[in-house]
């Protein structure tokens, strides 16, 4: 039986219900119009940006154990090759999309987590397909395949139209090239038989161009390409190439010079790529890290040519492990292990990139 007072109540409730629904719809509209301009962040490349994909593949090149992650929230060794967060994590927070960028291969990630962005990068990879083969990691071509798979999964989850918008309004960061020089060209005999350094740089730029074209076809419109850092200043390469690596630990000039030449060619390619509606920026990691190495005190550093982990001369990945000595204050070090920068460096790199990130995120 329905008494007059209860039917009155149900009308009130119905009214409240519609009113609330109206409010929810209104708020959503409001968010779409005035909220952040960026929907998500997608990351491709090597250990400079890998947040843990190598944890899920068969490779010795992992870092999901202490002392890695020492300064990450809750001290978790996530598989990032540093003591804390990467510059892409700082970028994700800055854009307001998420606190840090999770690895795509993490099976516990929900589609909702993935909606605001994921990382496809894999430590030790490069633009040259052979680089990933040498170390059995995820090639950059395979990373694109994963992004296509991601896109299909999103289309099922939120629909084709909204997936398209999500991708159009996302920031894409690509950071690779270091291993093509350090591991492949100068470390293995194969490429040097076919290419001299300039023709190899051209080859890498062609591979990068193919990658870019596919990314554009998939809908990317805001893209940041990170250059190659001063690789001659990596402690491990100083140890390998210096005539007396214990006494003379200056940067190895021919290696850094190969990086600079490549970066110069890359910048020319990027500034001459003009596509309507697409923004592409160059992110100058070389200058940022070189500034810190040349003026360490100005940035609060005092160790520039050894890593914080182990002897600092050769350790990385499994050689930097729970039984390694760890320096007491990584914020005083440019390098965390013999290859990778500390979180303190990545934070400064993020700061140096900010004007370019603003170019990407302004409508
Ligand atoms: C590399 O090879 C190309 C073509 O074979 C040649 O034109 C160029 O001068 C070479 N560059 C260097 C640095 O040896
Ligand atoms: C969004 O773009 C507008 C227009 O360019 C800009 O003024 C604003 O700062 C951007 N908002 C964010 C959160 O970046």
Short mmCIF file of C-alpha atoms and ligand atoms in Angstrom, two decimals:
data_model
loop_
_atom_site.label_atom_id
_atom_site.label_comp_id
_atom_site.label_asym_id
_atom_site.label_seq_id
_atom_site.Cartn_x
_atom_site.Cartn_y
_atom_site.Cartn_z
CA UNK A 1 0.00 0.00 0.00
CA UNK A 2 1.16 3.44 -0.89
CA UNK A 3 0.26 6.14 1.63
CA UNK A 4 0.11 9.77 0.46
CA UNK A 5 3.12 10.65 2.54
CA UNK A 6 5.27 7.84 1.10
CA UNK A 7 4.35 8.75 -2.47
CA UNK A 8 5.26 12.32 -1.66
CA UNK A 9 8.58 11.02 -0.35
CA UNK A 10 9.18 9.00 -3.50
CA UNK A 11 8.51 12.02 -5.69
CA UNK A 12 10.99 14.01 -3.60
CA UNK A 13 13.52 11.21 -3.94
CA UNK A 14 12.93 11.04 -7.66
CA UNK A 15 13.45 14.75 -7.91
CA UNK A 16 16.62 14.50 -5.85
CA UNK A 17 17.82 11.68 -8.06
CA UNK A 18 17.35 13.67 -11.26
CA UNK A 19 18.86 16.72 -9.65
CA UNK A 20 21.95 14.74 -8.67
CA UNK A 21 22.23 13.17 -12.09
CA UNK A 22 22.01 16.64 -13.59
CA UNK A 23 24.79 17.80 -11.26
CA UNK A 24 27.03 14.88 -12.21
CA UNK A 25 26.52 15.53 -15.91
CA UNK A 26 27.18 19.24 -15.32
CA UNK A 27 30.41 18.55 -13.41
CA UNK A 28 31.67 16.23 -16.17
CA UNK A 29 31.01 18.90 -18.79
CA UNK A 30 32.77 21.42 -16.59
CA UNK A 31 35.83 19.16 -16.29
CA UNK A 32 35.97 18.65 -20.05
CA UNK A 33 35.88 22.38 -20.73
CA UNK A 34 38.12 23.83 -18.01
CA UNK A 35 40.16 20.92 -16.71
CA UNK A 36 43.71 19.97 -17.61
CA UNK A 37 44.42 20.07 -21.31
CA UNK A 38 46.22 16.75 -21.16
CA UNK A 39 44.42 13.41 -20.94
CA UNK A 40 47.32 10.99 -20.50
CA UNK A 41 51.05 10.37 -20.85
CA UNK A 42 52.61 7.64 -22.99
CA UNK A 43 56.29 6.81 -22.74
CA UNK A 44 58.56 4.87 -25.11
CA UNK A 45 62.29 4.19 -25.04
CA UNK A 46 65.04 2.86 -22.77
CA UNK A 47 66.13 2.86 -19.11
CA UNK A 48 66.03 6.65 -18.93
CA UNK A 49 62.23 6.24 -18.86
CA UNK A 50 61.50 2.51 -18.20
CA UNK A 51 59.35 2.26 -15.06
CA UNK A 52 59.57 -1.55 -14.79
CA UNK A 53 58.64 -3.38 -18.03
CA UNK A 54 61.85 -5.43 -17.86
CA UNK A 55 60.52 -7.03 -14.64
CA UNK A 56 58.16 -9.02 -16.85
CA UNK A 57 60.55 -10.27 -19.54
CA UNK A 58 63.47 -12.71 -19.64
CA UNK A 59 66.49 -10.44 -19.35
CA UNK A 60 69.28 -9.97 -16.81
CA UNK A 61 68.81 -6.20 -17.19
CA UNK A 62 66.44 -5.55 -14.30
CA UNK A 63 66.48 -3.28 -11.26
CA UNK A 64 63.51 -4.43 -9.16
CA UNK A 65 65.61 -5.06 -6.06
CA UNK A 66 67.41 -2.94 -3.46
CA UNK A 67 69.14 -0.57 -3.42
CA UNK A 68 67.17 0.61 -6.50
CA UNK A 69 64.05 2.50 -5.42
CA UNK A 70 65.64 3.57 -2.11
CA UNK A 71 64.12 7.06 -2.45
CA UNK A 72 60.92 6.04 -4.28
CA UNK A 73 57.65 6.47 -2.28
CA UNK A 74 57.63 3.59 0.28
CA UNK A 75 61.17 2.66 -0.89
CA UNK A 76 59.80 0.29 -3.54
CA UNK A 77 62.30 -1.07 -6.10
CA UNK A 78 59.89 -0.78 -9.03
CA UNK A 79 62.29 -1.58 -11.84
CA UNK A 80 63.20 2.07 -12.43
CA UNK A 81 66.98 2.33 -12.93
CA UNK A 82 67.49 5.01 -10.28
CA UNK A 83 67.03 5.61 -6.57
CA UNK A 84 63.66 7.34 -6.95
CA UNK A 85 61.44 8.76 -9.67
CA UNK A 86 62.20 9.43 -13.33
CA UNK A 87 61.62 12.74 -15.12
CA UNK A 88 58.54 11.22 -16.79
CA UNK A 89 57.07 10.61 -13.31
CA UNK A 90 57.61 14.27 -12.41
CA UNK A 91 56.04 15.20 -15.74
CA UNK A 92 52.95 13.05 -15.09
CA UNK A 93 52.42 14.81 -11.72
CA UNK A 94 53.02 18.19 -13.32
CA UNK A 95 50.44 17.54 -16.03
CA UNK A 96 48.03 16.41 -13.32
CA UNK A 97 47.36 13.01 -14.90
CA UNK A 98 48.95 10.68 -12.32
CA UNK A 99 51.70 10.46 -9.66
CA UNK A 100 54.00 8.26 -11.70
CA UNK A 101 53.83 6.33 -14.96
CA UNK A 102 53.31 2.56 -14.47
CA UNK A 103 54.77 -0.09 -16.79
CA UNK A 104 52.31 -1.44 -19.37
CA UNK A 105 53.31 -5.06 -18.73
CA UNK A 106 52.29 -4.94 -15.04
CA UNK A 107 49.40 -7.48 -14.98
CA UNK A 108 47.78 -5.81 -11.94
CA UNK A 109 47.11 -2.55 -13.84
CA UNK A 110 43.41 -1.84 -14.39
CA UNK A 111 42.07 -0.26 -17.57
CA UNK A 112 41.12 2.73 -15.43
CA UNK A 113 44.80 3.06 -14.33
CA UNK A 114 45.87 2.77 -17.95
CA UNK A 115 43.45 5.43 -19.15
CA UNK A 116 45.70 8.24 -17.88
CA UNK A 117 48.81 6.76 -19.41
CA UNK A 118 51.38 3.99 -19.27
CA UNK A 119 55.02 3.37 -20.03
CA UNK A 120 56.11 0.98 -22.82
CA UNK A 121 59.84 1.60 -22.43
CA UNK A 122 62.41 -1.14 -21.85
CA UNK A 123 65.90 -0.68 -20.43
CA UNK A 124 68.76 -1.41 -22.89
CA UNK A 125 66.67 -0.93 -26.05
CA UNK A 126 67.31 1.52 -28.89
CA UNK A 127 66.01 2.74 -32.26
CA UNK A 128 68.17 0.14 -34.03
CA UNK A 129 66.26 -3.20 -33.85
CA UNK A 130 69.59 -5.00 -33.32
CA UNK A 131 70.18 -3.15 -30.02
CA UNK A 132 67.18 -4.82 -28.35
CA UNK A 133 68.22 -8.19 -29.84
CA UNK A 134 71.70 -7.93 -28.31
CA UNK A 135 70.24 -7.63 -24.83
CA UNK A 136 66.97 -9.53 -25.30
CA UNK A 137 64.73 -6.62 -24.33
CA UNK A 138 61.65 -4.97 -25.90
CA UNK A 139 62.46 -3.29 -29.22
CA UNK A 140 60.96 0.10 -29.92
CA UNK A 141 58.99 -1.49 -32.78
CA UNK A 142 57.48 -3.97 -30.29
CA UNK A 143 56.69 -1.06 -27.95
CA UNK A 144 54.55 0.39 -30.75
CA UNK A 145 52.78 -2.98 -31.13
CA UNK A 146 51.97 -2.81 -27.42
CA UNK A 147 50.60 0.69 -27.89
CA UNK A 148 48.32 -0.60 -30.69
CA UNK A 149 47.13 -3.34 -28.35
CA UNK A 150 46.54 -0.69 -25.66
CA UNK A 151 44.48 1.35 -28.12
CA UNK A 152 42.26 -1.62 -28.97
CA UNK A 153 41.72 -2.40 -25.29
CA UNK A 154 40.75 1.25 -24.62
CA UNK A 155 38.33 1.22 -27.57
CA UNK A 156 36.54 -1.73 -25.97
CA UNK A 157 36.62 -0.01 -22.57
CA UNK A 158 35.53 3.59 -23.36
CA UNK A 159 34.58 3.47 -27.06
CA UNK A 160 36.34 4.48 -30.27
CA UNK A 161 35.45 8.17 -30.21
CA UNK A 162 36.66 8.73 -26.64
CA UNK A 163 39.83 6.71 -27.27
CA UNK A 164 40.60 8.90 -30.25
CA UNK A 165 40.18 12.05 -28.11
CA UNK A 166 42.25 10.51 -25.32
CA UNK A 167 45.16 9.88 -27.71
CA UNK A 168 44.87 13.28 -29.41
CA UNK A 169 45.12 15.02 -26.03
CA UNK A 170 47.93 12.87 -24.63
CA UNK A 171 51.61 13.74 -24.28
CA UNK A 172 54.05 11.24 -25.86
CA UNK A 173 57.65 11.08 -24.66
CA UNK A 174 60.29 9.11 -26.58
CA UNK A 175 63.74 8.67 -25.05
CA UNK A 176 66.20 6.33 -26.80
CA UNK A 177 69.52 6.29 -28.64
CA UNK A 178 72.06 5.94 -25.82
CA UNK A 179 72.26 2.14 -26.14
CA UNK A 180 72.50 2.28 -29.93
CA UNK A 181 75.85 4.01 -29.36
CA UNK A 182 77.02 2.62 -25.99
CA UNK A 183 76.00 -1.05 -26.32
CA UNK A 184 75.60 -1.57 -30.05
CA UNK A 185 77.81 0.63 -32.25
CA UNK A 186 80.79 0.98 -29.89
CA UNK A 187 80.18 -2.18 -27.83
CA UNK A 188 79.52 -4.87 -30.48
CA UNK A 189 81.31 -5.52 -33.79
CA UNK A 190 78.30 -5.87 -36.14
CA UNK A 191 77.22 -2.32 -36.99
CA UNK A 192 80.74 -0.94 -37.30
CA UNK A 193 81.35 -3.32 -40.21
CA UNK A 194 78.40 -1.82 -42.10
CA UNK A 195 78.37 1.82 -41.05
CA UNK A 196 80.76 4.60 -40.08
CA UNK A 197 79.52 6.85 -37.26
CA UNK A 198 77.77 9.38 -39.53
CA UNK A 199 75.98 6.79 -41.66
CA UNK A 200 74.96 4.99 -38.46
CA UNK A 201 73.52 8.24 -37.05
CA UNK A 202 71.55 8.62 -40.30
CA UNK A 203 70.33 5.05 -39.96
CA UNK A 204 69.12 5.72 -36.38
CA UNK A 205 67.31 8.85 -37.52
CA UNK A 206 65.56 6.85 -40.27
CA UNK A 207 64.43 4.27 -37.70
CA UNK A 208 63.20 7.11 -35.48
CA UNK A 209 61.35 8.65 -38.42
CA UNK A 210 59.53 5.35 -39.12
CA UNK A 211 58.55 5.19 -35.46
CA UNK A 212 57.27 8.79 -35.56
CA UNK A 213 55.19 8.17 -38.71
CA UNK A 214 53.47 5.19 -37.09
CA UNK A 215 52.83 7.15 -33.90
CA UNK A 216 51.24 9.94 -35.95
CA UNK A 217 49.04 7.43 -37.79
CA UNK A 218 47.86 6.15 -34.42
CA UNK A 219 46.74 9.67 -33.49
CA UNK A 220 49.60 11.18 -31.46
CA UNK A 221 49.61 15.00 -31.64
CA UNK A 222 51.84 16.16 -28.77
CA UNK A 223 55.27 14.56 -28.93
CA UNK A 224 58.54 15.16 -27.12
CA UNK A 225 61.76 13.56 -28.44
CA UNK A 226 64.55 13.36 -25.89
CA UNK A 227 68.07 13.63 -27.29
CA UNK A 228 71.02 11.46 -26.29
CA UNK A 229 72.81 12.50 -23.05
CA UNK A 230 76.59 13.10 -22.77
CA UNK A 231 77.31 9.35 -22.88
CA UNK A 232 81.09 9.86 -22.61
CA UNK A 233 80.51 11.00 -19.00
CA UNK A 234 78.86 7.74 -17.86
CA UNK A 235 81.08 6.23 -15.15
CA UNK A 236 81.01 2.79 -16.82
CA UNK A 237 82.17 4.17 -20.17
CA UNK A 238 84.88 6.24 -18.46
CA UNK A 239 86.00 2.99 -16.76
CA UNK A 240 86.05 1.16 -20.11
CA UNK A 241 87.70 3.81 -22.26
CA UNK A 242 89.98 5.83 -19.98
CA UNK A 243 93.69 4.91 -20.21
CA UNK A 244 93.90 4.79 -16.41
CA UNK A 245 90.32 4.70 -15.18
CA UNK A 246 91.20 4.94 -11.51
CA UNK A 247 93.18 8.16 -11.89
CA UNK A 248 91.73 9.88 -14.92
CA UNK A 249 87.97 10.11 -14.85
CA UNK A 250 87.25 12.88 -17.30
CA UNK A 251 84.48 12.39 -19.89
CA UNK A 252 85.39 10.40 -23.02
CA UNK A 253 85.12 13.03 -25.72
CA UNK A 254 84.56 10.88 -28.84
CA UNK A 255 81.49 9.27 -27.23
CA UNK A 256 79.87 12.54 -26.17
CA UNK A 257 80.73 14.00 -29.55
CA UNK A 258 78.81 11.18 -31.30
CA UNK A 259 75.83 12.06 -29.10
CA UNK A 260 76.08 15.78 -29.91
CA UNK A 261 76.27 15.17 -33.67
CA UNK A 262 73.26 12.87 -33.52
CA UNK A 263 71.33 15.44 -31.43
CA UNK A 264 72.13 18.20 -33.92
CA UNK A 265 70.82 16.09 -36.80
CA UNK A 266 67.74 15.14 -34.77
CA UNK A 267 66.92 18.78 -34.01
CA UNK A 268 67.09 19.69 -37.69
CA UNK A 269 64.72 16.82 -38.52
CA UNK A 270 62.29 17.87 -35.79
CA UNK A 271 62.18 21.56 -36.69
CA UNK A 272 61.56 20.74 -40.34
CA UNK A 273 58.71 18.32 -39.52
CA UNK A 274 55.63 20.50 -39.85
CA UNK A 275 52.28 18.77 -39.63
CA UNK A 276 49.02 20.62 -39.12
CA UNK A 277 47.70 20.15 -35.58
CA UNK A 278 50.79 18.29 -34.39
CA UNK A 279 53.33 19.65 -31.91
CA UNK A 280 56.76 18.06 -31.74
CA UNK A 281 59.43 19.35 -29.37
CA UNK A 282 63.09 18.50 -28.79
CA UNK A 283 63.99 17.80 -25.17
CA UNK A 284 67.64 18.70 -24.63
CA UNK A 285 68.81 16.17 -22.03
CA UNK A 286 72.40 16.63 -23.22
CA UNK A 287 72.55 20.27 -22.20
CA UNK A 288 70.72 19.69 -18.94
CA UNK A 289 73.05 16.91 -17.72
CA UNK A 290 76.17 18.57 -19.18
CA UNK A 291 75.34 21.73 -17.19
CA UNK A 292 75.16 19.66 -13.99
CA UNK A 293 78.43 17.85 -14.73
CA UNK A 294 80.25 21.10 -15.53
CA UNK A 295 78.85 23.11 -12.60
CA UNK A 296 78.03 20.46 -10.00
CA UNK A 297 78.22 22.79 -6.95
CA UNK A 298 75.63 25.08 -8.46
CA UNK A 299 73.17 22.16 -8.38
CA UNK A 300 74.27 20.77 -5.00
CA UNK A 301 76.31 17.85 -6.36
CA UNK A 302 79.87 16.92 -5.48
CA UNK A 303 80.41 13.53 -7.21
CA UNK A 304 80.28 13.63 -11.00
CA UNK A 305 82.23 10.63 -12.32
CA UNK A 306 81.36 7.70 -10.06
CA UNK A 307 77.99 6.15 -9.20
CA UNK A 308 76.52 5.97 -5.71
CA UNK A 309 76.08 2.18 -5.86
CA UNK A 310 79.06 -0.14 -5.25
CA UNK A 311 82.50 1.09 -6.31
CA UNK A 312 80.60 3.40 -8.66
CA UNK A 313 82.92 2.42 -11.51
CA UNK A 314 81.19 -0.55 -13.17
CA UNK A 315 78.05 -1.58 -11.27
CA UNK A 316 74.56 -1.49 -12.80
CA UNK A 317 71.54 -3.87 -12.91
CA UNK A 318 72.46 -7.19 -11.13
CA UNK A 319 75.92 -5.85 -10.19
CA UNK A 320 74.20 -3.17 -8.08
CA UNK A 321 72.27 -5.34 -5.63
CA UNK A 322 71.30 -5.73 -1.96
CA UNK A 323 74.89 -6.58 -0.97
CA UNK A 324 76.40 -3.51 -2.66
CA UNK A 325 77.79 -0.59 -0.72
CA UNK A 326 75.54 2.46 -1.11
CA UNK A 327 76.68 6.06 -0.63
CA UNK A 328 75.06 7.90 2.26
CA UNK A 329 73.60 10.78 0.23
CA UNK A 330 72.59 10.13 -3.41
CA UNK A 331 71.49 13.78 -3.79
CA UNK A 332 75.21 14.64 -3.89
CA UNK A 333 75.78 12.31 -6.86
CA UNK A 334 75.03 12.83 -10.55
CA UNK A 335 75.02 9.06 -11.09
CA UNK A 336 73.11 6.50 -9.06
CA UNK A 337 74.82 3.48 -10.64
CA UNK A 338 77.60 3.46 -13.24
CA UNK A 339 75.12 4.25 -16.06
CA UNK A 340 72.01 5.94 -14.68
CA UNK A 341 71.42 9.34 -13.07
CA UNK A 342 70.01 9.87 -9.59
CA UNK A 343 66.49 11.08 -8.93
CA UNK A 344 68.03 14.47 -8.03
CA UNK A 345 69.34 14.71 -11.62
CA UNK A 346 66.01 13.58 -13.12
CA UNK A 347 64.25 16.29 -11.13
CA UNK A 348 66.58 18.95 -12.57
CA UNK A 349 66.10 17.46 -16.04
CA UNK A 350 62.32 17.75 -15.56
CA UNK A 351 62.75 21.41 -14.53
CA UNK A 352 64.90 22.10 -17.60
CA UNK A 353 62.24 20.50 -19.85
CA UNK A 354 59.31 22.40 -18.31
CA UNK A 355 59.09 25.22 -20.87
CA UNK A 356 58.82 22.56 -23.61
CA UNK A 357 56.21 20.62 -21.62
CA UNK A 358 54.21 23.85 -21.43
CA UNK A 359 54.42 24.18 -25.21
CA UNK A 360 52.97 20.68 -25.51
CA UNK A 361 50.20 21.13 -22.95
CA UNK A 362 48.88 24.57 -23.96
CA UNK A 363 45.97 24.26 -26.36
C1 LIG B 1 81.07 7.73 -43.88
O1 LIG B 1 80.74 7.10 -45.08
C2 LIG B 1 80.15 7.98 -46.02
C3 LIG B 1 79.63 7.17 -47.20
O2 LIG B 1 80.27 5.95 -47.35
C4 LIG B 1 81.16 9.03 -46.42
O3 LIG B 1 80.63 9.92 -47.39
C5 LIG B 1 81.57 9.81 -45.18
O4 LIG B 1 82.59 10.76 -45.47
C6 LIG B 1 82.03 8.86 -44.07
N1 LIG B 1 82.14 9.64 -42.85
C7 LIG B 1 83.11 9.47 -41.97
C8 LIG B 1 83.02 10.30 -40.70
O5 LIG B 1 84.01 8.68 -42.13
C1 LIG B 2 45.54 24.85 -21.23
O1 LIG B 2 45.70 25.66 -22.38
C2 LIG B 2 45.44 27.03 -22.16
C3 LIG B 2 45.44 27.75 -23.51
O2 LIG B 2 46.65 27.68 -24.18
C4 LIG B 2 46.52 27.58 -21.21
O3 LIG B 2 46.32 28.95 -20.97
C5 LIG B 2 46.42 26.79 -19.89
O4 LIG B 2 47.48 27.19 -19.05
C6 LIG B 2 46.52 25.28 -20.16
N1 LIG B 2 46.21 24.56 -18.92
C7 LIG B 2 47.05 23.71 -18.37
C8 LIG B 2 46.57 23.04 -17.12
O5 LIG B 2 48.15 23.47 -18.83
#
